Structures are given as structure tokens and as C-alpha cells.
Amino acid sequence: CPIQFASNALSVLKEIDERLFDRVMDKFTFTGIRTCGIKDGLRADGSFRMTEDSLDYLWNPDAPADWFVKFPLKECADLFGLPYTGVIDRPDLQDILMDECQ
């Protein structure tokens, strides 16, 4: 079960304990570098695709409206100099924390 760390949480972790931050990063999978947001499953045709931003669906009933809203996680992290949002597997995080607490 993955545990998500947002950019702001990662930056706090780095400020508090850079060694712990580095250990977490060794097991980390970045998700904030991908297209993130809310897919509109009610209007999507069921096929999987990552379409470009388009408002064509507003006047073209045959155009897919896949994304209801997108979150610019990468752009915001870049703007403020934060690490990218991502996940770490729960057992990996638990092992790191248990080791750090000894």
C-alpha cells in the first residue's frame, strides 16, 4: 500500500532530517511529474489515453472530455523549488523509520 508524500511534506522532511529524506528518496516513486488531476469518467468513452488539453468537447459531442481538472504539481514544485510529489511503499517506509528510531 503506497504512502503519498506531497511536495510540501517532503520539503519539511528534508529540513528536519536530510539523511532520512535521502533514505526515503532511495525508495521513492515520483508521481508529481506525470499528468495529475480528476478524470471525468461520466463523459469519457472508456478507452485509456492521456489527451492534450482541449475544450473541443464543449461544442463537439464526439470529442472526449477526459479531464475535468488537471493539477500542475510539477510546475508548482519547480516554481517553489520543492521535491516532486510521489509515493513510497508502506513496508519500505516502516523499515526506514524503525531503523532511524533505534
Short mmCIF file of N, CA and C in Angstrom, two decimals:
data_model
loop_
_atom_site.label_atom_id
_atom_site.label_comp_id
_atom_site.label_asym_id
_atom_site.label_seq_id
_atom_site.Cartn_x
_atom_site.Cartn_y
_atom_site.Cartn_z
N CYS A 1 0.84 -1.18 0.00
CA CYS A 1 0.00 0.00 0.00
C CYS A 1 0.90 1.25 0.00
N PRO A 2 0.85 2.04 -1.04
CA PRO A 2 1.73 3.21 -1.11
C PRO A 2 1.28 4.35 -0.19
N ILE A 3 2.28 5.06 0.32
CA ILE A 3 2.05 6.25 1.14
C ILE A 3 2.50 7.44 0.31
N GLN A 4 1.62 8.42 0.16
CA GLN A 4 1.95 9.59 -0.66
C GLN A 4 2.55 10.69 0.20
N PHE A 5 3.61 11.29 -0.33
CA PHE A 5 4.19 12.49 0.25
C PHE A 5 4.04 13.61 -0.77
N ALA A 6 3.35 14.68 -0.39
CA ALA A 6 3.25 15.85 -1.25
C ALA A 6 4.56 16.63 -1.19
N SER A 7 4.75 17.49 -2.16
CA SER A 7 5.98 18.29 -2.24
C SER A 7 6.27 19.05 -0.96
N ASN A 8 5.25 19.65 -0.37
CA ASN A 8 5.47 20.44 0.84
C ASN A 8 5.89 19.56 2.01
N ALA A 9 5.33 18.36 2.12
CA ALA A 9 5.71 17.44 3.19
C ALA A 9 7.15 16.97 3.01
N LEU A 10 7.53 16.70 1.77
CA LEU A 10 8.91 16.27 1.50
C LEU A 10 9.91 17.37 1.84
N SER A 11 9.54 18.61 1.54
CA SER A 11 10.47 19.71 1.84
C SER A 11 10.64 19.89 3.34
N VAL A 12 9.59 19.66 4.12
CA VAL A 12 9.69 19.72 5.58
C VAL A 12 10.55 18.58 6.09
N LEU A 13 10.33 17.37 5.56
CA LEU A 13 11.14 16.22 5.96
C LEU A 13 12.63 16.49 5.68
N LYS A 14 12.92 17.08 4.54
CA LYS A 14 14.31 17.38 4.19
C LYS A 14 14.92 18.38 5.16
N GLU A 15 14.15 19.38 5.56
CA GLU A 15 14.66 20.39 6.51
C GLU A 15 14.90 19.80 7.89
N ILE A 16 14.04 18.88 8.30
CA ILE A 16 14.15 18.28 9.63
C ILE A 16 15.30 17.27 9.70
N ASP A 17 15.39 16.40 8.67
CA ASP A 17 16.38 15.33 8.72
C ASP A 17 16.76 14.93 7.29
N GLU A 18 17.86 15.48 6.80
CA GLU A 18 18.24 15.25 5.42
C GLU A 18 18.64 13.79 5.17
N ARG A 19 19.20 13.13 6.14
CA ARG A 19 19.56 11.72 5.98
C ARG A 19 18.30 10.86 5.81
N LEU A 20 17.28 11.11 6.63
CA LEU A 20 16.01 10.40 6.50
C LEU A 20 15.38 10.69 5.14
N PHE A 21 15.42 11.96 4.74
CA PHE A 21 14.89 12.35 3.43
C PHE A 21 15.59 11.55 2.32
N ASP A 22 16.92 11.46 2.38
CA ASP A 22 17.67 10.73 1.36
C ASP A 22 17.31 9.25 1.33
N ARG A 23 17.09 8.68 2.50
CA ARG A 23 16.71 7.26 2.56
C ARG A 23 15.32 7.04 1.97
N VAL A 24 14.41 7.96 2.24
CA VAL A 24 13.06 7.87 1.65
C VAL A 24 13.16 8.02 0.13
N MET A 25 13.97 8.95 -0.33
CA MET A 25 14.12 9.18 -1.77
C MET A 25 14.68 7.95 -2.49
N ASP A 26 15.51 7.17 -1.80
CA ASP A 26 16.07 5.96 -2.41
C ASP A 26 14.99 4.94 -2.77
N LYS A 27 13.85 4.99 -2.08
CA LYS A 27 12.75 4.03 -2.31
C LYS A 27 11.53 4.70 -2.93
N PHE A 28 11.67 5.92 -3.38
CA PHE A 28 10.55 6.77 -3.79
C PHE A 28 10.20 6.60 -5.25
N THR A 29 8.92 6.73 -5.58
CA THR A 29 8.44 6.78 -6.96
C THR A 29 7.74 8.11 -7.14
N PHE A 30 8.23 8.92 -8.06
CA PHE A 30 7.63 10.24 -8.29
C PHE A 30 6.35 10.11 -9.11
N THR A 31 5.31 10.76 -8.63
CA THR A 31 4.04 10.81 -9.37
C THR A 31 3.72 12.23 -9.82
N GLY A 32 4.30 13.22 -9.14
CA GLY A 32 4.01 14.61 -9.45
C GLY A 32 4.61 15.10 -10.76
N ILE A 33 5.37 14.25 -11.45
CA ILE A 33 5.93 14.62 -12.75
C ILE A 33 5.02 14.15 -13.89
N ARG A 34 3.97 13.44 -13.53
CA ARG A 34 3.01 12.93 -14.53
C ARG A 34 1.79 13.85 -14.56
N THR A 35 0.94 13.65 -15.55
CA THR A 35 -0.30 14.39 -15.59
C THR A 35 -1.16 13.94 -14.42
N CYS A 36 -1.55 14.89 -13.58
CA CYS A 36 -2.36 14.59 -12.39
C CYS A 36 -3.65 15.41 -12.45
N GLY A 37 -4.70 14.85 -11.92
CA GLY A 37 -5.96 15.57 -11.89
C GLY A 37 -7.13 14.63 -11.68
N ILE A 38 -8.30 15.10 -12.08
CA ILE A 38 -9.52 14.32 -11.94
C ILE A 38 -10.04 14.00 -13.33
N LYS A 39 -10.15 12.70 -13.61
CA LYS A 39 -10.69 12.27 -14.90
C LYS A 39 -12.21 12.29 -14.81
N ASP A 40 -12.83 12.71 -15.89
CA ASP A 40 -14.29 12.76 -15.94
C ASP A 40 -14.80 11.47 -16.55
N GLY A 41 -15.03 10.46 -15.72
CA GLY A 41 -15.47 9.16 -16.20
C GLY A 41 -16.88 9.15 -16.76
N LEU A 42 -17.69 10.14 -16.44
CA LEU A 42 -19.06 10.16 -16.95
C LEU A 42 -19.10 10.45 -18.44
N ARG A 43 -18.17 11.26 -18.92
CA ARG A 43 -18.18 11.61 -20.34
C ARG A 43 -17.10 10.91 -21.14
N ALA A 44 -16.15 10.27 -20.47
CA ALA A 44 -15.08 9.57 -21.20
C ALA A 44 -15.67 8.34 -21.88
N ASP A 45 -15.08 7.95 -22.99
CA ASP A 45 -15.61 6.81 -23.74
C ASP A 45 -15.08 5.47 -23.26
N GLY A 46 -14.29 5.46 -22.19
CA GLY A 46 -13.82 4.21 -21.62
C GLY A 46 -12.44 3.79 -22.08
N SER A 47 -11.93 4.36 -23.15
CA SER A 47 -10.58 3.99 -23.58
C SER A 47 -9.55 4.77 -22.78
N PHE A 48 -8.40 4.17 -22.57
CA PHE A 48 -7.35 4.83 -21.80
C PHE A 48 -6.48 5.66 -22.73
N ARG A 49 -6.34 6.92 -22.42
CA ARG A 49 -5.44 7.81 -23.17
C ARG A 49 -5.19 9.05 -22.33
N MET A 50 -4.10 9.67 -22.60
CA MET A 50 -3.77 10.93 -21.95
C MET A 50 -3.81 12.00 -23.03
N THR A 51 -4.98 12.58 -23.23
CA THR A 51 -5.16 13.53 -24.32
C THR A 51 -4.55 14.88 -23.95
N GLU A 52 -4.28 15.65 -24.96
CA GLU A 52 -3.83 17.02 -24.75
C GLU A 52 -5.02 17.82 -24.20
N ASP A 53 -4.70 18.93 -23.53
CA ASP A 53 -5.78 19.79 -23.06
C ASP A 53 -6.55 20.32 -24.26
N SER A 54 -7.83 20.15 -24.22
CA SER A 54 -8.66 20.62 -25.31
C SER A 54 -10.06 20.88 -24.78
N LEU A 55 -10.65 21.96 -25.24
CA LEU A 55 -12.04 22.27 -24.88
C LEU A 55 -12.98 21.92 -26.02
N ASP A 56 -12.49 21.13 -26.96
CA ASP A 56 -13.29 20.75 -28.13
C ASP A 56 -14.61 20.09 -27.73
N TYR A 57 -14.62 19.39 -26.59
CA TYR A 57 -15.84 18.70 -26.16
C TYR A 57 -16.99 19.66 -25.86
N LEU A 58 -16.69 20.94 -25.67
CA LEU A 58 -17.75 21.92 -25.38
C LEU A 58 -18.69 22.12 -26.55
N TRP A 59 -18.16 22.00 -27.77
CA TRP A 59 -19.01 22.20 -28.94
C TRP A 59 -19.05 20.98 -29.86
N ASN A 60 -18.22 19.98 -29.57
CA ASN A 60 -18.20 18.77 -30.40
C ASN A 60 -18.60 17.57 -29.54
N PRO A 61 -19.84 17.06 -29.70
CA PRO A 61 -20.30 15.96 -28.84
C PRO A 61 -19.52 14.66 -29.04
N ASP A 62 -18.75 14.54 -30.13
CA ASP A 62 -17.96 13.34 -30.37
C ASP A 62 -16.56 13.41 -29.74
N ALA A 63 -16.17 14.57 -29.24
CA ALA A 63 -14.84 14.73 -28.66
C ALA A 63 -14.85 14.27 -27.20
N PRO A 64 -13.80 13.56 -26.79
CA PRO A 64 -13.75 13.09 -25.40
C PRO A 64 -13.46 14.23 -24.44
N ALA A 65 -14.05 14.16 -23.28
CA ALA A 65 -13.79 15.13 -22.21
C ALA A 65 -13.16 14.35 -21.06
N ASP A 66 -11.93 13.93 -21.26
CA ASP A 66 -11.28 13.06 -20.30
C ASP A 66 -10.95 13.74 -18.98
N TRP A 67 -10.47 14.95 -19.02
CA TRP A 67 -10.01 15.61 -17.80
C TRP A 67 -11.02 16.66 -17.35
N PHE A 68 -11.48 16.51 -16.10
CA PHE A 68 -12.34 17.54 -15.52
C PHE A 68 -11.47 18.70 -15.06
N VAL A 69 -10.35 18.37 -14.41
CA VAL A 69 -9.40 19.38 -13.98
C VAL A 69 -8.03 18.72 -13.84
N LYS A 70 -6.97 19.46 -14.17
CA LYS A 70 -5.60 18.97 -14.00
C LYS A 70 -4.92 19.78 -12.91
N PHE A 71 -4.04 19.11 -12.17
CA PHE A 71 -3.28 19.76 -11.11
C PHE A 71 -1.84 19.93 -11.58
N PRO A 72 -1.33 21.14 -11.63
CA PRO A 72 0.04 21.36 -12.12
C PRO A 72 1.09 21.10 -11.04
N LEU A 73 1.15 19.86 -10.55
CA LEU A 73 2.04 19.55 -9.43
C LEU A 73 3.51 19.79 -9.77
N LYS A 74 3.94 19.36 -10.93
CA LYS A 74 5.34 19.53 -11.32
C LYS A 74 5.68 21.01 -11.44
N GLU A 75 4.83 21.76 -12.11
CA GLU A 75 5.09 23.18 -12.32
C GLU A 75 5.14 23.94 -10.99
N CYS A 76 4.25 23.59 -10.06
CA CYS A 76 4.26 24.25 -8.75
C CYS A 76 5.52 23.90 -7.97
N ALA A 77 5.92 22.64 -8.00
CA ALA A 77 7.15 22.23 -7.31
C ALA A 77 8.35 22.94 -7.91
N ASP A 78 8.40 23.02 -9.24
CA ASP A 78 9.51 23.72 -9.90
C ASP A 78 9.52 25.21 -9.51
N LEU A 79 8.37 25.82 -9.49
CA LEU A 79 8.25 27.24 -9.17
C LEU A 79 8.80 27.56 -7.79
N PHE A 80 8.50 26.69 -6.81
CA PHE A 80 8.90 26.94 -5.43
C PHE A 80 10.15 26.16 -5.00
N GLY A 81 10.76 25.43 -5.94
CA GLY A 81 11.97 24.68 -5.62
C GLY A 81 11.75 23.53 -4.65
N LEU A 82 10.61 22.85 -4.78
CA LEU A 82 10.26 21.74 -3.89
C LEU A 82 10.50 20.40 -4.57
N PRO A 83 10.69 19.34 -3.79
CA PRO A 83 10.76 18.00 -4.38
C PRO A 83 9.41 17.63 -5.00
N TYR A 84 9.43 16.73 -5.95
CA TYR A 84 8.18 16.32 -6.60
C TYR A 84 7.38 15.37 -5.71
N THR A 85 6.07 15.49 -5.77
CA THR A 85 5.16 14.60 -5.07
C THR A 85 5.38 13.16 -5.55
N GLY A 86 5.16 12.21 -4.64
CA GLY A 86 5.31 10.82 -5.02
C GLY A 86 4.88 9.88 -3.91
N VAL A 87 5.25 8.62 -4.07
CA VAL A 87 4.83 7.59 -3.13
C VAL A 87 6.00 6.70 -2.73
N ILE A 88 5.85 6.08 -1.58
CA ILE A 88 6.78 5.08 -1.09
C ILE A 88 5.95 3.92 -0.55
N ASP A 89 6.38 2.70 -0.77
CA ASP A 89 5.64 1.55 -0.25
C ASP A 89 5.68 1.57 1.28
N ARG A 90 4.55 1.29 1.88
CA ARG A 90 4.42 1.32 3.34
C ARG A 90 5.49 0.47 4.05
N PRO A 91 5.73 -0.77 3.63
CA PRO A 91 6.77 -1.56 4.32
C PRO A 91 8.15 -0.91 4.24
N ASP A 92 8.47 -0.30 3.09
CA ASP A 92 9.76 0.38 2.96
C ASP A 92 9.86 1.55 3.93
N LEU A 93 8.80 2.34 4.01
CA LEU A 93 8.78 3.48 4.93
C LEU A 93 8.88 3.02 6.37
N GLN A 94 8.15 1.96 6.71
CA GLN A 94 8.20 1.43 8.08
C GLN A 94 9.60 0.95 8.43
N ASP A 95 10.25 0.25 7.51
CA ASP A 95 11.61 -0.24 7.76
C ASP A 95 12.57 0.93 8.00
N ILE A 96 12.46 1.96 7.17
CA ILE A 96 13.33 3.14 7.32
C ILE A 96 13.09 3.81 8.66
N LEU A 97 11.83 4.02 9.01
CA LEU A 97 11.51 4.70 10.27
C LEU A 97 11.93 3.88 11.49
N MET A 98 11.71 2.57 11.44
CA MET A 98 12.13 1.71 12.55
C MET A 98 13.64 1.75 12.72
N ASP A 99 14.35 1.72 11.62
CA ASP A 99 15.80 1.78 11.66
C ASP A 99 16.28 3.13 12.22
N GLU A 100 15.64 4.20 11.80
CA GLU A 100 16.02 5.53 12.27
C GLU A 100 15.71 5.74 13.75
N CYS A 101 14.73 5.04 14.27
CA CYS A 101 14.32 5.22 15.67
C CYS A 101 15.19 4.41 16.65
N GLN A 102 16.02 3.55 16.15
CA GLN A 102 16.86 2.72 17.05
C GLN A 102 18.06 3.49 17.54
#
